CSV table of C-alpha atoms in Angstrom, one decimal:
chain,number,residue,atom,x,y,z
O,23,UNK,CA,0.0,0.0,0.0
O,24,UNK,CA,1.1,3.3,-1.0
O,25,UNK,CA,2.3,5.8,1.7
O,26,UNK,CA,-0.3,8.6,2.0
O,27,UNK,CA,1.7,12.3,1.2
O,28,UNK,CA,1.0,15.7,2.4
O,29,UNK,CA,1.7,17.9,-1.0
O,30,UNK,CA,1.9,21.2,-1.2
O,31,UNK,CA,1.5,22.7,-4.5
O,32,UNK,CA,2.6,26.4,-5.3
O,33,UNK,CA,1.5,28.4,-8.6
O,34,UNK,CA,1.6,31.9,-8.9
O,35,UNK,CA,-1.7,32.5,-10.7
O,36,UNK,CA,-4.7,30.0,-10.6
O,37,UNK,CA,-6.4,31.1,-13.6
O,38,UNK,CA,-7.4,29.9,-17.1
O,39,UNK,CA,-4.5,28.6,-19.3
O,40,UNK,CA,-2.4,25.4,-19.9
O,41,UNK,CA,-0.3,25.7,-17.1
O,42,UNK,CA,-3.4,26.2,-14.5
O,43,UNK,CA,-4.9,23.0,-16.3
O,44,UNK,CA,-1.7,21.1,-15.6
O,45,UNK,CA,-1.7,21.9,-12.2
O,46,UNK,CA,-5.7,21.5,-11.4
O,47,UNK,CA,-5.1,18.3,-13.0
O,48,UNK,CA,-2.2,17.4,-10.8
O,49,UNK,CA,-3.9,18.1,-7.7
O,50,UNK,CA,-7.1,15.6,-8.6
O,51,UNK,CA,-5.3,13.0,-9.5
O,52,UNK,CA,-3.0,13.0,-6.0
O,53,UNK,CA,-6.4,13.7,-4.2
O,54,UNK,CA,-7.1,10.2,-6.1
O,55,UNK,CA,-4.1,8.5,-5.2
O,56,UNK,CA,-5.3,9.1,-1.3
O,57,UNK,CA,-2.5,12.3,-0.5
O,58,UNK,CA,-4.0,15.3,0.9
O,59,UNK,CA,-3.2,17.9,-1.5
O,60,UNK,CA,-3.1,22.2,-1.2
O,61,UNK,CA,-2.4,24.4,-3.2
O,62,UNK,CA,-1.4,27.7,-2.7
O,63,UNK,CA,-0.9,30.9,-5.2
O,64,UNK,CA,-1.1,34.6,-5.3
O,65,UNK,CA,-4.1,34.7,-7.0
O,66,UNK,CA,-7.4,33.0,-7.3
O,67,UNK,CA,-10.1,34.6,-8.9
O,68,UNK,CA,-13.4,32.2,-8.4
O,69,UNK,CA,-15.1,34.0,-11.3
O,70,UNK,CA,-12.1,33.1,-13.7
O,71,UNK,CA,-11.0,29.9,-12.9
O,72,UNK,CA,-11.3,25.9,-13.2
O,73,UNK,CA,-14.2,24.4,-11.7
O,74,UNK,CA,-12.0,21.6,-9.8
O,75,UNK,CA,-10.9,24.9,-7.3
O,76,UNK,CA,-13.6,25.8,-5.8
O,77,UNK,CA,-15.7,22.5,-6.0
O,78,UNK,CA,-13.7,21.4,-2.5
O,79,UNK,CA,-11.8,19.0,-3.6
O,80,UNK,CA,-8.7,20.0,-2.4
O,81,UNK,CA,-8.4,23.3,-0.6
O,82,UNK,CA,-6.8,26.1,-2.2
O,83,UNK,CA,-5.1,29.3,-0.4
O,84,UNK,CA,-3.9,33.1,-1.5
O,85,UNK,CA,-1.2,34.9,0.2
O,86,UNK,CA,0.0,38.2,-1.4
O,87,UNK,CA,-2.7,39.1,-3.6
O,88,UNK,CA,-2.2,42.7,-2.9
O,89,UNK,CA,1.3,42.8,-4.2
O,90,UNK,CA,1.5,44.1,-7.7
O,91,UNK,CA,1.3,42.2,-10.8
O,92,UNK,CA,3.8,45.1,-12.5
O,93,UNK,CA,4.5,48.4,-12.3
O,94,UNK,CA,3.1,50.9,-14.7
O,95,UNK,CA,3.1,47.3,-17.0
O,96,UNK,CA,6.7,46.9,-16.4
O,97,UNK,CA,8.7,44.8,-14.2
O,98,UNK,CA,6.5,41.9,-14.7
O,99,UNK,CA,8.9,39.0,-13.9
O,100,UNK,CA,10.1,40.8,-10.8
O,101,UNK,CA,6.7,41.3,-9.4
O,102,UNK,CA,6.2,37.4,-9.8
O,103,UNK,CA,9.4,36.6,-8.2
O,104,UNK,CA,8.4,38.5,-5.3
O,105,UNK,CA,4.7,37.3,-5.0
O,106,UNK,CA,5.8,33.5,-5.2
O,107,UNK,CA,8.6,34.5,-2.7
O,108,UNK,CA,5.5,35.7,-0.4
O,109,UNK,CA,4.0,32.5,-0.8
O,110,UNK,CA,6.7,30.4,-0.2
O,111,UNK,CA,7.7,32.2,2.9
O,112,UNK,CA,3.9,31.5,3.9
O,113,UNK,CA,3.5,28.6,3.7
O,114,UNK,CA,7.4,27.7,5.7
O,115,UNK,CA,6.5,29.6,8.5
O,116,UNK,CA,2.5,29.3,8.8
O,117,UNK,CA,1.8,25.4,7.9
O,118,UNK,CA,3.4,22.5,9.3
O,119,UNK,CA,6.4,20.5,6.9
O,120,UNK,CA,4.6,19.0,3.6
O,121,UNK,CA,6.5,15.9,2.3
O,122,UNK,CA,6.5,17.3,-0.9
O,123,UNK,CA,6.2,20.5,-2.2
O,124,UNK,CA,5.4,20.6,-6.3
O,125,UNK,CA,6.2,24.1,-8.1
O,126,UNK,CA,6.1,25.6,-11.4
O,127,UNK,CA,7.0,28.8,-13.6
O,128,UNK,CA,9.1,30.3,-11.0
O,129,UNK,CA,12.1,28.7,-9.4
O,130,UNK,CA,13.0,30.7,-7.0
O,131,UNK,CA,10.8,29.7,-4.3
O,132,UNK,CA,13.4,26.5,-4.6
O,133,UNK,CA,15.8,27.6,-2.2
O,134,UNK,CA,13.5,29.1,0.0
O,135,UNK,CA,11.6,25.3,0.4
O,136,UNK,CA,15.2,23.4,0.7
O,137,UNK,CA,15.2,25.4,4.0
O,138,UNK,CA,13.0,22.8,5.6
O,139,UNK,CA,15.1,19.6,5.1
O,140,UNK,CA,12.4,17.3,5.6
O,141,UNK,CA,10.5,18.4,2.3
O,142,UNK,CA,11.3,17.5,-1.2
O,143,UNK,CA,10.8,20.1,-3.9
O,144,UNK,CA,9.3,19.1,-7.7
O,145,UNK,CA,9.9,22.1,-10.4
O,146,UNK,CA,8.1,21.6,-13.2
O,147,UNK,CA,9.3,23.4,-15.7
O,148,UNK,CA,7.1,24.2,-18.9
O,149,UNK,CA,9.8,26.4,-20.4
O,150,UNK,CA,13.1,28.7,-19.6
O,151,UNK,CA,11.3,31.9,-18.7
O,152,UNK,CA,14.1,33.3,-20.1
O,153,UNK,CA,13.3,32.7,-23.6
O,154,UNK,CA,9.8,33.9,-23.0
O,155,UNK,CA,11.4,37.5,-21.7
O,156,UNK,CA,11.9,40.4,-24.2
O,157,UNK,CA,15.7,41.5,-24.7
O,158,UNK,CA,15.2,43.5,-27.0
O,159,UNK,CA,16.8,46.8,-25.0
O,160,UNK,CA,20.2,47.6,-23.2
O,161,UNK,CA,18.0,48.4,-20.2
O,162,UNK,CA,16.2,45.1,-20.3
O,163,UNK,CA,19.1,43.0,-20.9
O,164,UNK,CA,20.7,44.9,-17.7
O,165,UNK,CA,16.9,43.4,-16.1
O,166,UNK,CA,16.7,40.6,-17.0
O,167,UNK,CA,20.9,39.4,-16.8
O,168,UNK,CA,20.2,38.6,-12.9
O,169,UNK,CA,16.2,37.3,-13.1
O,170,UNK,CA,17.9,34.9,-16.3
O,171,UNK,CA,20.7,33.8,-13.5
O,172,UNK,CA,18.7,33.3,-10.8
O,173,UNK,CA,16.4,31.4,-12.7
O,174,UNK,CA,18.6,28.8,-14.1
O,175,UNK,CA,20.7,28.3,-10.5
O,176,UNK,CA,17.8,27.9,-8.4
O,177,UNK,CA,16.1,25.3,-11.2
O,178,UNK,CA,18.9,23.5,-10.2
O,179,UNK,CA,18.4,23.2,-6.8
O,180,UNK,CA,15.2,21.1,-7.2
O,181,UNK,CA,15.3,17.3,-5.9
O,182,UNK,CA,13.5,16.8,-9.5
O,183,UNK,CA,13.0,18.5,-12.4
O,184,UNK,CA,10.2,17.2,-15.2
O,185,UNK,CA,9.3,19.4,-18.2
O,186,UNK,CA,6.3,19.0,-20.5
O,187,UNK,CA,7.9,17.8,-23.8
O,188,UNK,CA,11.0,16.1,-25.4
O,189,UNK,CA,10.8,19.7,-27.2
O,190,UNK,CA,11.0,21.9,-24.1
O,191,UNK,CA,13.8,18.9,-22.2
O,192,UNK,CA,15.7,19.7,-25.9
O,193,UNK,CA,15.3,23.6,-25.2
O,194,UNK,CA,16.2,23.5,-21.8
O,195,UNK,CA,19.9,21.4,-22.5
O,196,UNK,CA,20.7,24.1,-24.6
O,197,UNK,CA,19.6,27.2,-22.7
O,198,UNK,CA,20.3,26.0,-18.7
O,199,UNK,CA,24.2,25.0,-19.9
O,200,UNK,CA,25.4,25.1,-16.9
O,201,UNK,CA,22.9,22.6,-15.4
O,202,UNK,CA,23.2,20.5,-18.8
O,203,UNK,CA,27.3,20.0,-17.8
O,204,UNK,CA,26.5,18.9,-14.2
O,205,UNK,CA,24.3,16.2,-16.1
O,206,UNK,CA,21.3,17.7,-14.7
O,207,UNK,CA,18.3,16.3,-17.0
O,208,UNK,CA,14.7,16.6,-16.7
O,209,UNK,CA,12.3,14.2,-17.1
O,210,UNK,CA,9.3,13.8,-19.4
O,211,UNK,CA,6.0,14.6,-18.0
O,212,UNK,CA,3.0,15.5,-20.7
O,213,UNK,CA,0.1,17.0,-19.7
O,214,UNK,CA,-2.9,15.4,-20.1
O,215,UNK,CA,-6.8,15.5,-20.7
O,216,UNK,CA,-9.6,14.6,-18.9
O,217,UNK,CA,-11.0,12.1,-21.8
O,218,UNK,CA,-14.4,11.5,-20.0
O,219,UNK,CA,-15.5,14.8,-20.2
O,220,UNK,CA,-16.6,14.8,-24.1
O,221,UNK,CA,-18.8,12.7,-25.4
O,222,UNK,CA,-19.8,11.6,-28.9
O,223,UNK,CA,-19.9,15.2,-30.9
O,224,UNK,CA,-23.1,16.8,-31.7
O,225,UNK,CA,-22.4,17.8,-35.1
O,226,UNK,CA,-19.6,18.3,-37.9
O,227,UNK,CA,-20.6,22.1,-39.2
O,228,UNK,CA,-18.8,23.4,-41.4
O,229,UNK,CA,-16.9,25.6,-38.6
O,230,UNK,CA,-13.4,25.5,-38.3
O,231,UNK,CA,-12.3,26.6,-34.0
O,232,UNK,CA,-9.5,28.0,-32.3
O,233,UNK,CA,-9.1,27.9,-28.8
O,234,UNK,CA,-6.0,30.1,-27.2
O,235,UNK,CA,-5.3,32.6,-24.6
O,236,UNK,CA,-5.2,35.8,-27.1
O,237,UNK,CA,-1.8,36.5,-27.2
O,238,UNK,CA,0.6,37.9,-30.1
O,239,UNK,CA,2.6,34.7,-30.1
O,240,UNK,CA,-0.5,32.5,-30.5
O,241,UNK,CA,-0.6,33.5,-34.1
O,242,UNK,CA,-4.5,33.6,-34.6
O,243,UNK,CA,-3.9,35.6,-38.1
O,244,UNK,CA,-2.3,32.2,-39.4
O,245,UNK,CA,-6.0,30.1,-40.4
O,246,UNK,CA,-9.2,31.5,-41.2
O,247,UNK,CA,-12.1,30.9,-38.7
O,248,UNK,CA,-15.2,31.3,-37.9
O,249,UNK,CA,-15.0,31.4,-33.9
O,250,UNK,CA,-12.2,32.1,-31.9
O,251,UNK,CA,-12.1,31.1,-28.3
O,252,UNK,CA,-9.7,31.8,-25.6
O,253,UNK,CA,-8.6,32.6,-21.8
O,254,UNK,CA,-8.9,36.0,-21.7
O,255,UNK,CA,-8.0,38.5,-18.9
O,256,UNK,CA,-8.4,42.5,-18.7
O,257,UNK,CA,-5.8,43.0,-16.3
O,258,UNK,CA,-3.4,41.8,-19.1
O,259,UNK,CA,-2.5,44.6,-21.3
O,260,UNK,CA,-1.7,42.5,-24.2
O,261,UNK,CA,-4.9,40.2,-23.9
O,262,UNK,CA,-6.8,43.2,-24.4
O,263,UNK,CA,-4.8,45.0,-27.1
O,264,UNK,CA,-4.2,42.0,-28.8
O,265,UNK,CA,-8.5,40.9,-29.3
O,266,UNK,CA,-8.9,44.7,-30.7
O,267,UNK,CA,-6.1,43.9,-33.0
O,268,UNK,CA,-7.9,40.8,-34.2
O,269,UNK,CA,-11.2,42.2,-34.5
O,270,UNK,CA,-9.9,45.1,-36.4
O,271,UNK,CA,-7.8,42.7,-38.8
O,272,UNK,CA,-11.7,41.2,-39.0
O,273,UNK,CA,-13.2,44.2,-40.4
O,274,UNK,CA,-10.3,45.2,-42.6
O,275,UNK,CA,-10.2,41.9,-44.5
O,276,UNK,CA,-14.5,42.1,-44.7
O,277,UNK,CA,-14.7,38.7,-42.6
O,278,UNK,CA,-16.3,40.2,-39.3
O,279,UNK,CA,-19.5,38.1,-40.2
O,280,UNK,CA,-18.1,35.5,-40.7
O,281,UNK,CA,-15.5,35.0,-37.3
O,282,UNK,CA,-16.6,35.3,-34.0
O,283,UNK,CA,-15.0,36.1,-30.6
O,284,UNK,CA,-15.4,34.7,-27.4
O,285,UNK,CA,-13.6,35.3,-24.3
O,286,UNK,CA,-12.9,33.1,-21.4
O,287,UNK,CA,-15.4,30.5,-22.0
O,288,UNK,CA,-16.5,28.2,-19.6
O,289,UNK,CA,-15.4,24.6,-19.6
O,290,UNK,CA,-19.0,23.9,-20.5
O,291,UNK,CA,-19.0,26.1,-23.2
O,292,UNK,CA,-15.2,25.2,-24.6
O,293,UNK,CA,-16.8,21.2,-24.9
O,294,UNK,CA,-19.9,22.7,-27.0
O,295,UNK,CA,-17.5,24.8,-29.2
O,296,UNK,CA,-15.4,21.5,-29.8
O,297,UNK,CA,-18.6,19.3,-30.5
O,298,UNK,CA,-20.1,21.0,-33.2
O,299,UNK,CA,-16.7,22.3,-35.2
O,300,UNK,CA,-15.9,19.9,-37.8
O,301,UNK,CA,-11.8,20.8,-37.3
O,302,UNK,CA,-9.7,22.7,-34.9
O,303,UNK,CA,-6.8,24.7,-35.4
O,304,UNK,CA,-4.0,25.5,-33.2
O,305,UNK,CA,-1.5,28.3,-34.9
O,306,UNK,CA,1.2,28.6,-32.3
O,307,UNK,CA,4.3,27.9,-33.6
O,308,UNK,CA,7.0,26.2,-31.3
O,309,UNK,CA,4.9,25.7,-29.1
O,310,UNK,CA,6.5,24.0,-25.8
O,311,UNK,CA,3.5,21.6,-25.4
O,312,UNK,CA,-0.4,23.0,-26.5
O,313,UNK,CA,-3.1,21.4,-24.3
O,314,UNK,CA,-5.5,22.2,-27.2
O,315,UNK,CA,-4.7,19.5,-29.6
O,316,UNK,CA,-5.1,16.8,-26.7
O,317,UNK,CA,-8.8,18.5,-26.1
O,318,UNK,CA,-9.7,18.6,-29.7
O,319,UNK,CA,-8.5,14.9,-29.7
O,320,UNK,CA,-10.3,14.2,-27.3
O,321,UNK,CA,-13.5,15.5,-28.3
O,322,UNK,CA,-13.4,13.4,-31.6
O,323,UNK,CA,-12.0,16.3,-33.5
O,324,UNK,CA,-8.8,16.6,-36.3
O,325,UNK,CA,-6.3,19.3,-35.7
O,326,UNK,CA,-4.3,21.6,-37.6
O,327,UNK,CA,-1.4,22.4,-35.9
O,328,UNK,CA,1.8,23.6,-36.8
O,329,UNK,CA,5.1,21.3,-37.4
O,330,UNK,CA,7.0,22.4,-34.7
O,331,UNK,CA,7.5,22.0,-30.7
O,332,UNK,CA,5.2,20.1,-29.1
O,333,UNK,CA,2.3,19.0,-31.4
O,334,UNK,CA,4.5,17.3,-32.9
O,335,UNK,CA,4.6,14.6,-30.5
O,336,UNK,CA,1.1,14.8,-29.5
O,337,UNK,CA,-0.6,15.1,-33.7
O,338,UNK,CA,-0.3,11.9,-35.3
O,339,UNK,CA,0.1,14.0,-39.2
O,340,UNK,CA,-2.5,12.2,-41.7
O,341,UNK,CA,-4.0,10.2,-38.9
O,342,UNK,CA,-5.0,12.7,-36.2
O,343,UNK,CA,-4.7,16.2,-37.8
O,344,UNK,CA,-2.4,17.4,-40.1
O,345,UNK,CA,0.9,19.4,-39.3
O,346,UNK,CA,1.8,22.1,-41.6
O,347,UNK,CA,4.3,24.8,-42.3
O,348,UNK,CA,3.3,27.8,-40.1
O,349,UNK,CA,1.7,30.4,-43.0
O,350,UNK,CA,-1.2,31.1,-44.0
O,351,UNK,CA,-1.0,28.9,-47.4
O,352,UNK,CA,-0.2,25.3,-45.5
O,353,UNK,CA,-3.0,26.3,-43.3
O,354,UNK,CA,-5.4,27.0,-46.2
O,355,UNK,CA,-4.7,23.7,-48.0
O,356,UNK,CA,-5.2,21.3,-44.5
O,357,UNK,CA,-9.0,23.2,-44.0
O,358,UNK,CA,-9.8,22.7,-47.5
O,359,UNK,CA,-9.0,19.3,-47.3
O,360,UNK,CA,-11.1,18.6,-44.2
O,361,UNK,CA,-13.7,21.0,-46.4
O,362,UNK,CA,-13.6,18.7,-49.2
O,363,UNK,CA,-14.7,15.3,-47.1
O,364,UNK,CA,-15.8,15.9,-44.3
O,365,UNK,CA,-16.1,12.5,-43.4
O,366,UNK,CA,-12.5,11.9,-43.1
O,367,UNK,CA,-12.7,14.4,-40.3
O,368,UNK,CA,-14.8,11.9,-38.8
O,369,UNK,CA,-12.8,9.3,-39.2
O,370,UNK,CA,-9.7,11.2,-38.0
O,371,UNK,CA,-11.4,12.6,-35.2
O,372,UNK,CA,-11.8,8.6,-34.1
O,373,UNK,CA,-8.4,8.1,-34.7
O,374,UNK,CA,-7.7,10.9,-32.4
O,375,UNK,CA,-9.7,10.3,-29.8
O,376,UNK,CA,-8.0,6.6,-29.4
O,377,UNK,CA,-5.2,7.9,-29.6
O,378,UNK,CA,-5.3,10.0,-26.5
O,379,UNK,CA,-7.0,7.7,-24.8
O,380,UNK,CA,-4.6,5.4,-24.7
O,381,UNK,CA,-1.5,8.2,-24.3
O,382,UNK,CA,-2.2,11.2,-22.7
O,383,UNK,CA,-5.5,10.9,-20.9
O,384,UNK,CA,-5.3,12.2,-16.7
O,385,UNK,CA,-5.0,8.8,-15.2
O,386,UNK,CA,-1.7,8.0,-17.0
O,387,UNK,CA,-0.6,11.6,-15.9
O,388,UNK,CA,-1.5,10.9,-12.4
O,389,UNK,CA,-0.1,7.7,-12.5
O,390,UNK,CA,3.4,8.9,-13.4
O,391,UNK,CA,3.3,11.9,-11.7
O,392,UNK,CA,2.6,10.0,-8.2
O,393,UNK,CA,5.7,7.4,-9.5
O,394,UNK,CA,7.9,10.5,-9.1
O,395,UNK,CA,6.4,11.6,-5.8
O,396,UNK,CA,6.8,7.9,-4.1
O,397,UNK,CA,9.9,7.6,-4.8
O,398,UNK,CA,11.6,10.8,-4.2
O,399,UNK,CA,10.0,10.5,-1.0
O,400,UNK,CA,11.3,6.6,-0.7
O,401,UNK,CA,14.5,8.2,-1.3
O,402,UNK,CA,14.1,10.4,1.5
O,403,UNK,CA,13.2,7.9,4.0
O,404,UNK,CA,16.5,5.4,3.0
């Protein structure tokens, strides 16, 4: 009989995205695996978040919502450092010793955990936040040259370290160097889906859907749709710049009929969306992982993605979706084909929903991810 853990999970903003999914989704499984689970984070709105927090199944606690998110929209990666710091030093000196503490994004609540001997610290690192940051200035370089150092030391200070793709373990070989030469690797953790949760679809219109947070880099311009869907937050300048700039592109290309926005749906609403499209696309290009394709898959539906970084290894290419060159011409010729017979979407969408069934549904997920937790924790005790 497994050992029953006390895990303490820490995540610097519970709302809507991929990384929040991962999480949520980390915390039901353990709950299933018989550990008692918390997580903790500097902000948790219940109006904009996953259902699993506030249903009960696992308690969830803010410290430090009243620190700053930036300042004047500037100094973003320092206002995280010091909200997660605030957390951390919460939950050392105001809970008892977890046996386990699981963290992600920001690493430097690392050393701070390491102080209690007795816990063992899980980074999970969906990518260098490094290569996320904007150099592009002398003045931001002299910003960022310390956060980037800090970042990659204290990464290394974790007792394991599992990323979200053999993409992202390439990526960070190449950018943590220094960890790379003390033969510091990360293991292979993919996030998963909740298979159970879509059912047979309702329809295959002739309606092609993106889902995506509505940031630049998701590359919504790419494919033509009719409705695009996505976590979407006003207190993010670029959220809301970026949706203008979309519905503007609309107009100027006479297809504002024809597309239509919607922010921050539900998970109820997201599962309608994916029932009655007849093909989803996912623009992003390199991305570390995408959590889309696996719910599109799910859902009985082909996706379009692009042939790089993760959906590589999720998109079977001709079987599942198809994986194209990331312009707007690949795109075009991959939604006219699903146009053209529309029953091979079906029977792709089959494919695809066997597919991650059997390879990246939540109970493998939870299964591996309590593996690591046993036996760092095994390794502890010997």
């Amino acid at each position: 009989m497994e050992r029953k853990l006390k895990i303490a999970i820490i995540h610097p903003d519970l709302g809507i995205g991929g990384a929040e999914r991962l999480i949520v989704d980390a915390a039901v499984e353990l709950v299933s695996h018989g550990h008692d689970v918390h997580i903790f984070t500097a902000h948790h709105d219940k109006n904009r978040c996953f259902e699993e927090t506030v249903s009960g199944a696992f308690p969830v606690t803010v410290y430090g919502s009243f620190l700053p998110r930036h300042v004047f929209y500037r100094l973003h990666a320092l206002c995280a450092y010091l909200r997660c710091i605030f957390v951390a030093l919460c939950v050392l000196f105001l809970w008892p010793s977890f046996d386990v503490v699981l963290a992600d994004q920001v690493s430097v609540v690392i050393p701070l955990l390491k102080l209690k001997k007795s816990m063992k610290v899980v980074f999970y690192c969906h990518f260098p936040d490094l290569l996320l940051a904007h150099h592009t200035t002398v003045l931001r370089r002299l910003y960022r040259k310390p956060i980037d150092f800090i970042e990659e030391i204290t990464t290394g200070m974790a007792d394991i370290i599992l990323v979200n793709s053999k993409f992202t373990a390439s990526t960070f070989a190449s950018t943590f160097k220094r960890l790379h030469a003390r033969g510091i690797q990360p293991a292979v953790l993919y996030p998963a889906v909740n298979v159970d949760q879509f059912q047979e679809p309702h329809s295959y219109k002739l309606n092609f859907l993106s889902i995506n947070r509505f940031e630049r880099k998701k590359e919504h311009r790419i494919g033509t749709t009719l409705t695009i869907a996505g976590g979407y937050d006003s207190r993010l300048r670029e959220n809301v710049e970026y949706l203008d700039e979309l519905k503007h592109l609309a107009a100027r290309e006479g297809v504002s009929s024809q597309i239509s926005f919607i922010t921050s749906c539900s998970t109820a609403e997201r599962n309608k969306l994916l029932s009655q499209c007849l093909c989803v696309i996912y623009t992003p290009k390199d991305e570390h992982f995408g959590i889309v394709p696996l719910e599109a898959m799910a859902a009985h539906k082909p996706v379009i993605a692009c042939n790089s970084g993760g959906p590589v290894e999720t998109v079977k290419d001709a079987e599942t979706g198809f994986l194209c060159d990331p312009n707007p011409e690949d795109f075009s010729l991959a939604m006219a084909k699903v146009i053209q017979d529309p029953q091979m979407a079906s029977r792709m969408g089959g494919e695809a929903r066997k597919h991650v069934a059997e390879s990246f549904s939540t109970n493998i997920f939870g299964q591996h991810l309590n593996q690591y937790l046993i036996s760092i924790t095994s390794s502890k005790e010997d």
